[in-house]
Amino acid sequence: MISKSNLMTRHKPLIVAVAIVAVFALVCVIAVVPPAWAEDPQPASKNNAVAADAQEKKPGGSAPEIIVYASDLSKKALSEFDFWDDPASPGGKMVGTPNTGDELDPPPENDPHVTFKVEVQQGIPYRCWVHMKVGAPKVKSQANLLWAQFANAVDKANKEVFKPGTGSYLTAQGPAQQGWSWVDFKLEDNSSEPALVYFRTSGEITVRLQAGMEGVGFDQLVLSPAQFLEVPPSEAVAKR
């Protein structure tokens, strides 16, 4: 008769082997099925939705760039400005004022000016740039100054600003050297901060550019809600 101790001794290798297999199987299960605390607490689909929502709410994300070429203006848009030929300008045309050496008065004075209409969107910031041609200085005129006004414009507090026919306007002061330059319109104090323009409603508005000195000219105006909020166009001709 085989004693119980002898039986255990004879089957001990088999018991050890079974135990090893069981432990290995348990380790595999743990590796394949991660514990609950290891799971991502926020599903990827939710993260994607948040990112998409933030992108949709970026200021000026859906508003188009407004680029006006002087060559597209009608003769009726000009008051004491003239069309000048310039091969470097879009359409081969720019507009400017003759230079007799005089300085000009700011709005609301009705000095040489150009008016035209553009479509804007409500409640988003626009930055205004002009591609200015600084003329030859003569007597009092440095031929490098323009003022801008916009119908239906407001500031961040929704207060009316820069209305044509008033003394509220933005100033573009070009460099002293003659030639072409992208110049941004700033507040009257020529602050280093960019001057942003908002509009009370979406739709068509009137832009009025008035010469600050005789001999100044331009061939493009940009109202940018996005691409040129921080920097001017890098090319001589802004693409539209």
PDB file of C-alpha atoms in Angstrom:
ATOM      1  CA  MET A   1       0.000   0.000   0.000  1.00  0.00           C
ATOM      2  CA  ILE A   2       1.372   3.423  -1.018  1.00  0.00           C
ATOM      3  CA  SER A   3       1.396   5.905   1.825  1.00  0.00           C
ATOM      4  CA  LYS A   4      -0.011   9.413   1.433  1.00  0.00           C
ATOM      5  CA  SER A   5       3.443  10.940   1.860  1.00  0.00           C
ATOM      6  CA  ASN A   6       4.876   8.738  -0.872  1.00  0.00           C
ATOM      7  CA  LEU A   7       1.994   9.704  -3.176  1.00  0.00           C
ATOM      8  CA  MET A   8       2.646  13.411  -2.652  1.00  0.00           C
ATOM      9  CA  THR A   9       6.330  12.883  -3.271  1.00  0.00           C
ATOM     10  CA  ARG A  10       5.672  11.025  -6.540  1.00  0.00           C
ATOM     11  CA  HIS A  11       3.315  13.754  -7.880  1.00  0.00           C
ATOM     12  CA  LYS A  12       5.210  16.805  -6.614  1.00  0.00           C
ATOM     13  CA  PRO A  13       6.833  17.638 -10.024  1.00  0.00           C
ATOM     14  CA  LEU A  14       3.396  17.549 -11.681  1.00  0.00           C
ATOM     15  CA  ILE A  15       1.884  19.870  -9.056  1.00  0.00           C
ATOM     16  CA  VAL A  16       4.755  22.336  -9.453  1.00  0.00           C
ATOM     17  CA  ALA A  17       4.346  22.339 -13.247  1.00  0.00           C
ATOM     18  CA  VAL A  18       0.609  23.000 -12.992  1.00  0.00           C
ATOM     19  CA  ALA A  19       1.230  25.857 -10.582  1.00  0.00           C
ATOM     20  CA  ILE A  20       3.762  27.464 -12.946  1.00  0.00           C
ATOM     21  CA  VAL A  21       1.319  27.231 -15.858  1.00  0.00           C
ATOM     22  CA  ALA A  22      -1.438  28.836 -13.764  1.00  0.00           C
ATOM     23  CA  VAL A  23       0.785  31.749 -12.710  1.00  0.00           C
ATOM     24  CA  PHE A  24       1.885  32.316 -16.348  1.00  0.00           C
ATOM     25  CA  ALA A  25      -1.743  32.368 -17.511  1.00  0.00           C
ATOM     26  CA  LEU A  26      -2.669  34.915 -14.832  1.00  0.00           C
ATOM     27  CA  VAL A  27       0.214  37.203 -15.887  1.00  0.00           C
ATOM     28  CA  CYS A  28      -0.952  37.049 -19.524  1.00  0.00           C
ATOM     29  CA  VAL A  29      -4.509  38.022 -18.555  1.00  0.00           C
ATOM     30  CA  ILE A  30      -3.272  41.027 -16.577  1.00  0.00           C
ATOM     31  CA  ALA A  31      -1.098  42.164 -19.507  1.00  0.00           C
ATOM     32  CA  VAL A  32      -3.938  41.906 -22.036  1.00  0.00           C
ATOM     33  CA  VAL A  33      -6.670  43.511 -19.888  1.00  0.00           C
ATOM     34  CA  PRO A  34      -5.357  46.739 -18.265  1.00  0.00           C
ATOM     35  CA  PRO A  35      -6.828  47.808 -14.935  1.00  0.00           C
ATOM     36  CA  ALA A  36      -9.561  50.441 -14.867  1.00  0.00           C
ATOM     37  CA  TRP A  37      -7.230  53.087 -13.464  1.00  0.00           C
ATOM     38  CA  ALA A  38      -4.958  52.768 -16.510  1.00  0.00           C
ATOM     39  CA  GLU A  39      -7.701  53.723 -19.013  1.00  0.00           C
ATOM     40  CA  ASP A  40      -7.855  57.205 -20.611  1.00  0.00           C
ATOM     41  CA  PRO A  41     -10.297  59.241 -18.443  1.00  0.00           C
ATOM     42  CA  GLN A  42     -11.281  61.430 -21.417  1.00  0.00           C
ATOM     43  CA  PRO A  43     -12.183  59.678 -24.702  1.00  0.00           C
ATOM     44  CA  ALA A  44     -10.377  60.823 -27.850  1.00  0.00           C
ATOM     45  CA  SER A  45     -13.638  61.822 -29.492  1.00  0.00           C
ATOM     46  CA  LYS A  46     -14.314  64.303 -26.703  1.00  0.00           C
ATOM     47  CA  ASN A  47     -10.813  65.786 -27.003  1.00  0.00           C
ATOM     48  CA  ASN A  48     -11.321  66.192 -30.747  1.00  0.00           C
ATOM     49  CA  ALA A  49     -14.650  67.940 -30.196  1.00  0.00           C
ATOM     50  CA  VAL A  50     -13.069  70.431 -27.786  1.00  0.00           C
ATOM     51  CA  ALA A  51     -10.257  71.183 -30.268  1.00  0.00           C
ATOM     52  CA  ALA A  52     -12.728  71.694 -33.104  1.00  0.00           C
ATOM     53  CA  ASP A  53     -14.844  74.008 -30.969  1.00  0.00           C
ATOM     54  CA  ALA A  54     -11.796  76.124 -30.046  1.00  0.00           C
ATOM     55  CA  GLN A  55     -10.805  76.365 -33.696  1.00  0.00           C
ATOM     56  CA  GLU A  56     -14.274  77.569 -34.705  1.00  0.00           C
ATOM     57  CA  LYS A  57     -14.114  80.323 -32.088  1.00  0.00           C
ATOM     58  CA  LYS A  58     -10.785  81.795 -33.254  1.00  0.00           C
ATOM     59  CA  PRO A  59     -11.248  85.550 -33.907  1.00  0.00           C
ATOM     60  CA  GLY A  60     -11.752  86.271 -37.573  1.00  0.00           C
ATOM     61  CA  GLY A  61     -11.514  82.597 -38.480  1.00  0.00           C
ATOM     62  CA  SER A  62     -14.252  82.723 -41.120  1.00  0.00           C
ATOM     63  CA  ALA A  63     -13.988  86.336 -42.312  1.00  0.00           C
ATOM     64  CA  PRO A  64     -12.244  86.903 -45.661  1.00  0.00           C
ATOM     65  CA  GLU A  65      -9.325  89.247 -46.200  1.00  0.00           C
ATOM     66  CA  ILE A  66     -10.418  92.548 -47.784  1.00  0.00           C
ATOM     67  CA  ILE A  67      -7.980  93.685 -50.479  1.00  0.00           C
ATOM     68  CA  VAL A  68      -8.805  96.719 -52.622  1.00  0.00           C
ATOM     69  CA  TYR A  69      -6.766  97.640 -55.689  1.00  0.00           C
ATOM     70  CA  ALA A  70      -6.762 101.298 -56.725  1.00  0.00           C
ATOM     71  CA  SER A  71      -6.990 100.185 -60.349  1.00  0.00           C
ATOM     72  CA  ASP A  72     -10.493  98.826 -59.617  1.00  0.00           C
ATOM     73  CA  LEU A  73     -11.819 102.188 -58.405  1.00  0.00           C
ATOM     74  CA  SER A  74     -13.989 104.386 -60.577  1.00  0.00           C
ATOM     75  CA  LYS A  75     -13.137 107.977 -61.421  1.00  0.00           C
ATOM     76  CA  LYS A  76     -16.099 109.025 -59.262  1.00  0.00           C
ATOM     77  CA  ALA A  77     -14.351 107.550 -56.212  1.00  0.00           C
ATOM     78  CA  LEU A  78     -11.588 110.159 -56.471  1.00  0.00           C
ATOM     79  CA  SER A  79     -11.773 113.723 -55.179  1.00  0.00           C
ATOM     80  CA  GLU A  80      -8.641 115.730 -56.066  1.00  0.00           C
ATOM     81  CA  PHE A  81      -6.787 112.434 -56.535  1.00  0.00           C
ATOM     82  CA  ASP A  82      -5.674 111.241 -59.970  1.00  0.00           C
ATOM     83  CA  PHE A  83      -4.904 107.880 -61.537  1.00  0.00           C
ATOM     84  CA  TRP A  84      -1.201 107.492 -62.257  1.00  0.00           C
ATOM     85  CA  ASP A  85       0.451 104.800 -64.340  1.00  0.00           C
ATOM     86  CA  ASP A  86       2.789 102.512 -62.422  1.00  0.00           C
ATOM     87  CA  PRO A  87       3.938  99.166 -63.858  1.00  0.00           C
ATOM     88  CA  ALA A  88       4.584  97.767 -60.356  1.00  0.00           C
ATOM     89  CA  SER A  89       0.977  98.313 -59.245  1.00  0.00           C
ATOM     90  CA  PRO A  90      -1.918  95.870 -59.711  1.00  0.00           C
ATOM     91  CA  GLY A  91      -3.550  96.690 -63.027  1.00  0.00           C
ATOM     92  CA  GLY A  92      -0.702  99.121 -63.749  1.00  0.00           C
ATOM     93  CA  LYS A  93      -2.454 101.934 -61.863  1.00  0.00           C
ATOM     94  CA  MET A  94      -2.141 103.814 -58.576  1.00  0.00           C
ATOM     95  CA  VAL A  95      -3.802 106.980 -57.265  1.00  0.00           C
ATOM     96  CA  GLY A  96      -2.097 110.082 -55.895  1.00  0.00           C
ATOM     97  CA  THR A  97      -2.237 113.828 -55.412  1.00  0.00           C
ATOM     98  CA  PRO A  98      -0.149 116.485 -57.191  1.00  0.00           C
ATOM     99  CA  ASN A  99       2.530 118.024 -54.976  1.00  0.00           C
ATOM    100  CA  THR A 100       2.703 121.808 -54.752  1.00  0.00           C
ATOM    101  CA  GLY A 101       4.439 121.612 -51.375  1.00  0.00           C
ATOM    102  CA  ASP A 102       1.463 122.086 -49.048  1.00  0.00           C
ATOM    103  CA  GLU A 103       0.405 120.223 -45.938  1.00  0.00           C
ATOM    104  CA  LEU A 104      -3.275 119.283 -45.762  1.00  0.00           C
ATOM    105  CA  ASP A 105      -5.841 119.409 -42.964  1.00  0.00           C
ATOM    106  CA  PRO A 106      -7.200 116.269 -41.278  1.00  0.00           C
ATOM    107  CA  PRO A 107     -10.881 115.300 -41.169  1.00  0.00           C
ATOM    108  CA  PRO A 108     -13.467 116.702 -40.862  1.00  0.00           C
ATOM    109  CA  GLU A 109     -11.877 119.075 -43.422  1.00  0.00           C
ATOM    110  CA  ASN A 110     -12.822 117.983 -46.926  1.00  0.00           C
ATOM    111  CA  ASP A 111      -9.327 117.798 -48.441  1.00  0.00           C
ATOM    112  CA  PRO A 112      -8.302 115.398 -51.279  1.00  0.00           C
ATOM    113  CA  HIS A 113      -9.757 111.952 -50.625  1.00  0.00           C
ATOM    114  CA  VAL A 114     -10.857 108.607 -52.060  1.00  0.00           C
ATOM    115  CA  THR A 115     -14.036 106.746 -51.066  1.00  0.00           C
ATOM    116  CA  PHE A 116     -15.170 103.201 -51.831  1.00  0.00           C
ATOM    117  CA  LYS A 117     -17.308 100.426 -50.338  1.00  0.00           C
ATOM    118  CA  VAL A 118     -16.349  97.022 -48.929  1.00  0.00           C
ATOM    119  CA  GLU A 119     -18.153  94.142 -47.192  1.00  0.00           C
ATOM    120  CA  VAL A 120     -17.240  93.575 -43.519  1.00  0.00           C
ATOM    121  CA  GLN A 121     -18.311  91.267 -40.705  1.00  0.00           C
ATOM    122  CA  GLN A 122     -19.638  92.325 -37.341  1.00  0.00           C
ATOM    123  CA  GLY A 123     -17.738  92.097 -34.077  1.00  0.00           C
ATOM    124  CA  ILE A 124     -14.309  90.941 -35.258  1.00  0.00           C
ATOM    125  CA  PRO A 125     -11.084  92.986 -35.286  1.00  0.00           C
ATOM    126  CA  TYR A 126      -9.631  94.259 -38.547  1.00  0.00           C
ATOM    127  CA  ARG A 127      -6.213  95.799 -39.045  1.00  0.00           C
ATOM    128  CA  CYS A 128      -5.799  98.299 -41.871  1.00  0.00           C
ATOM    129  CA  TRP A 129      -2.722  98.514 -44.118  1.00  0.00           C
ATOM    130  CA  VAL A 130      -2.056 100.726 -47.136  1.00  0.00           C
ATOM    131  CA  HIS A 131       0.581 100.189 -49.818  1.00  0.00           C
ATOM    132  CA  MET A 132       1.806 103.772 -49.900  1.00  0.00           C
ATOM    133  CA  LYS A 133       4.074 105.442 -52.406  1.00  0.00           C
ATOM    134  CA  VAL A 134       6.007 108.196 -50.678  1.00  0.00           C
ATOM    135  CA  GLY A 135       6.603 111.042 -53.103  1.00  0.00           C
ATOM    136  CA  ALA A 136       9.436 113.525 -53.379  1.00  0.00           C
ATOM    137  CA  PRO A 137       9.442 116.043 -50.495  1.00  0.00           C
ATOM    138  CA  LYS A 138       8.656 119.604 -51.438  1.00  0.00           C
ATOM    139  CA  VAL A 139       8.508 122.697 -49.200  1.00  0.00           C
ATOM    140  CA  LYS A 140       6.165 121.675 -46.314  1.00  0.00           C
ATOM    141  CA  SER A 141       5.100 118.322 -47.760  1.00  0.00           C
ATOM    142  CA  GLN A 142       6.891 115.043 -47.054  1.00  0.00           C
ATOM    143  CA  ALA A 143       4.313 113.281 -49.286  1.00  0.00           C
ATOM    144  CA  ASN A 144       3.908 110.414 -46.805  1.00  0.00           C
ATOM    145  CA  LEU A 145       0.656 110.831 -44.857  1.00  0.00           C
ATOM    146  CA  LEU A 146      -2.876 109.404 -45.192  1.00  0.00           C
ATOM    147  CA  TRP A 147      -5.905 109.371 -42.887  1.00  0.00           C
ATOM    148  CA  ALA A 148      -8.618 106.695 -42.849  1.00  0.00           C
ATOM    149  CA  GLN A 149     -12.255 106.692 -41.744  1.00  0.00           C
ATOM    150  CA  PHE A 150     -14.856 103.914 -41.817  1.00  0.00           C
ATOM    151  CA  ALA A 151     -18.634 104.078 -41.683  1.00  0.00           C
ATOM    152  CA  ASN A 152     -20.244 101.999 -38.906  1.00  0.00           C
ATOM    153  CA  ALA A 153     -16.898 101.468 -37.128  1.00  0.00           C
ATOM    154  CA  VAL A 154     -16.757 100.946 -33.354  1.00  0.00           C
ATOM    155  CA  ASP A 155     -14.091 100.269 -30.759  1.00  0.00           C
ATOM    156  CA  LYS A 156     -13.948  97.242 -28.428  1.00  0.00           C
ATOM    157  CA  ALA A 157     -16.467  98.936 -26.121  1.00  0.00           C
ATOM    158  CA  ASN A 158     -18.910  99.312 -29.063  1.00  0.00           C
ATOM    159  CA  LYS A 159     -18.435 103.090 -29.102  1.00  0.00           C
ATOM    160  CA  GLU A 160     -18.647 104.780 -32.516  1.00  0.00           C
ATOM    161  CA  VAL A 161     -15.235 105.787 -33.914  1.00  0.00           C
ATOM    162  CA  PHE A 162     -13.596 106.878 -37.190  1.00  0.00           C
ATOM    163  CA  LYS A 163     -16.872 108.011 -38.753  1.00  0.00           C
ATOM    164  CA  PRO A 164     -16.535 109.965 -42.036  1.00  0.00           C
ATOM    165  CA  GLY A 165     -17.308 113.649 -41.532  1.00  0.00           C
ATOM    166  CA  THR A 166     -16.010 113.684 -37.947  1.00  0.00           C
ATOM    167  CA  GLY A 167     -12.638 114.441 -36.362  1.00  0.00           C
ATOM    168  CA  SER A 168     -12.067 110.763 -35.496  1.00  0.00           C
ATOM    169  CA  TYR A 169      -9.659 108.940 -37.823  1.00  0.00           C
ATOM    170  CA  LEU A 170      -6.652 106.638 -38.131  1.00  0.00           C
ATOM    171  CA  THR A 171      -3.264 107.822 -39.400  1.00  0.00           C
ATOM    172  CA  ALA A 172      -0.796 106.138 -41.769  1.00  0.00           C
ATOM    173  CA  GLN A 173       2.585 107.876 -41.507  1.00  0.00           C
ATOM    174  CA  GLY A 174       4.952 106.563 -44.158  1.00  0.00           C
ATOM    175  CA  PRO A 175       8.761 106.554 -44.003  1.00  0.00           C
ATOM    176  CA  ALA A 176      10.877 109.547 -44.986  1.00  0.00           C
ATOM    177  CA  GLN A 177      12.498 107.840 -47.967  1.00  0.00           C
ATOM    178  CA  GLN A 178      10.730 107.875 -51.314  1.00  0.00           C
ATOM    179  CA  GLY A 179       9.203 104.718 -52.739  1.00  0.00           C
ATOM    180  CA  TRP A 180       6.740 101.964 -51.897  1.00  0.00           C
ATOM    181  CA  SER A 181       6.052 100.747 -48.365  1.00  0.00           C
ATOM    182  CA  TRP A 182       3.318  98.864 -46.507  1.00  0.00           C
ATOM    183  CA  VAL A 183       2.137 101.194 -43.720  1.00  0.00           C
ATOM    184  CA  ASP A 184      -0.425 100.430 -41.021  1.00  0.00           C
ATOM    185  CA  PHE A 185      -3.016 102.906 -39.808  1.00  0.00           C
ATOM    186  CA  LYS A 186      -2.594 103.873 -36.162  1.00  0.00           C
ATOM    187  CA  LEU A 187      -4.369 106.014 -33.626  1.00  0.00           C
ATOM    188  CA  GLU A 188      -3.705 109.745 -33.657  1.00  0.00           C
ATOM    189  CA  ASP A 189      -1.047 109.455 -30.935  1.00  0.00           C
ATOM    190  CA  ASN A 190       0.922 107.052 -33.209  1.00  0.00           C
ATOM    191  CA  SER A 191       0.879 104.376 -30.506  1.00  0.00           C
ATOM    192  CA  SER A 192       3.065 101.330 -30.992  1.00  0.00           C
ATOM    193  CA  GLU A 193       0.000  99.175 -30.371  1.00  0.00           C
ATOM    194  CA  PRO A 194      -1.861  98.131 -33.541  1.00  0.00           C
ATOM    195  CA  ALA A 195      -5.133  99.991 -34.079  1.00  0.00           C
ATOM    196  CA  LEU A 196      -7.933  97.463 -34.558  1.00  0.00           C
ATOM    197  CA  VAL A 197     -11.234  98.385 -36.169  1.00  0.00           C
ATOM    198  CA  TYR A 198     -14.549  96.665 -35.370  1.00  0.00           C
ATOM    199  CA  PHE A 199     -17.909  97.084 -37.069  1.00  0.00           C
ATOM    200  CA  ARG A 200     -21.329  97.304 -35.456  1.00  0.00           C
ATOM    201  CA  THR A 201     -23.088  95.235 -38.118  1.00  0.00           C
ATOM    202  CA  SER A 202     -22.140  93.009 -41.025  1.00  0.00           C
ATOM    203  CA  GLY A 203     -22.575  94.298 -44.548  1.00  0.00           C
ATOM    204  CA  GLU A 204     -21.409  97.064 -46.857  1.00  0.00           C
ATOM    205  CA  ILE A 205     -19.566 100.057 -45.390  1.00  0.00           C
ATOM    206  CA  THR A 206     -17.811 103.114 -46.815  1.00  0.00           C
ATOM    207  CA  VAL A 207     -14.040 103.566 -46.484  1.00  0.00           C
ATOM    208  CA  ARG A 208     -12.646 107.097 -46.822  1.00  0.00           C
ATOM    209  CA  LEU A 209      -8.924 107.739 -47.331  1.00  0.00           C
ATOM    210  CA  GLN A 210      -7.817 111.366 -47.123  1.00  0.00           C
ATOM    211  CA  ALA A 211      -4.422 112.765 -48.089  1.00  0.00           C
ATOM    212  CA  GLY A 212      -2.460 114.298 -45.222  1.00  0.00           C
ATOM    213  CA  MET A 213       0.228 115.754 -47.471  1.00  0.00           C
ATOM    214  CA  GLU A 214       0.336 116.545 -51.159  1.00  0.00           C
ATOM    215  CA  GLY A 215       2.242 114.144 -53.385  1.00  0.00           C
ATOM    216  CA  VAL A 216       1.261 110.975 -51.481  1.00  0.00           C
ATOM    217  CA  GLY A 217      -0.128 107.984 -53.377  1.00  0.00           C
ATOM    218  CA  PHE A 218      -1.257 104.379 -52.908  1.00  0.00           C
ATOM    219  CA  ASP A 219      -2.275 101.370 -54.957  1.00  0.00           C
ATOM    220  CA  GLN A 220      -3.720  98.904 -52.403  1.00  0.00           C
ATOM    221  CA  LEU A 221      -5.661  98.897 -49.150  1.00  0.00           C
ATOM    222  CA  VAL A 222      -5.971  95.825 -46.921  1.00  0.00           C
ATOM    223  CA  LEU A 223      -8.486  95.285 -44.110  1.00  0.00           C
ATOM    224  CA  SER A 224      -7.307  92.080 -42.477  1.00  0.00           C
ATOM    225  CA  PRO A 225      -9.199  90.012 -39.866  1.00  0.00           C
ATOM    226  CA  ALA A 226      -6.564  87.269 -39.706  1.00  0.00           C
ATOM    227  CA  GLN A 227      -3.634  86.939 -42.098  1.00  0.00           C
ATOM    228  CA  PHE A 228      -2.193  90.421 -41.542  1.00  0.00           C
ATOM    229  CA  LEU A 229      -3.282  91.140 -37.975  1.00  0.00           C
ATOM    230  CA  GLU A 230       0.314  90.922 -36.761  1.00  0.00           C
ATOM    231  CA  VAL A 231       2.469  91.653 -39.809  1.00  0.00           C
ATOM    232  CA  PRO A 232       2.031  93.461 -43.142  1.00  0.00           C
ATOM    233  CA  PRO A 233       1.884  91.650 -46.479  1.00  0.00           C
ATOM    234  CA  SER A 234       5.325  90.354 -47.419  1.00  0.00           C
ATOM    235  CA  GLU A 235       4.844  90.950 -51.139  1.00  0.00           C
ATOM    236  CA  ALA A 236       4.500  94.223 -53.011  1.00  0.00           C
ATOM    237  CA  VAL A 237       1.138  93.027 -54.328  1.00  0.00           C
ATOM    238  CA  ALA A 238      -1.273  91.439 -51.835  1.00  0.00           C
ATOM    239  CA  LYS A 239      -2.900  88.399 -53.443  1.00  0.00           C
ATOM    240  CA  ARG A 240      -6.667  88.087 -53.330  1.00  0.00           C
TER     241      ARG A 240
END
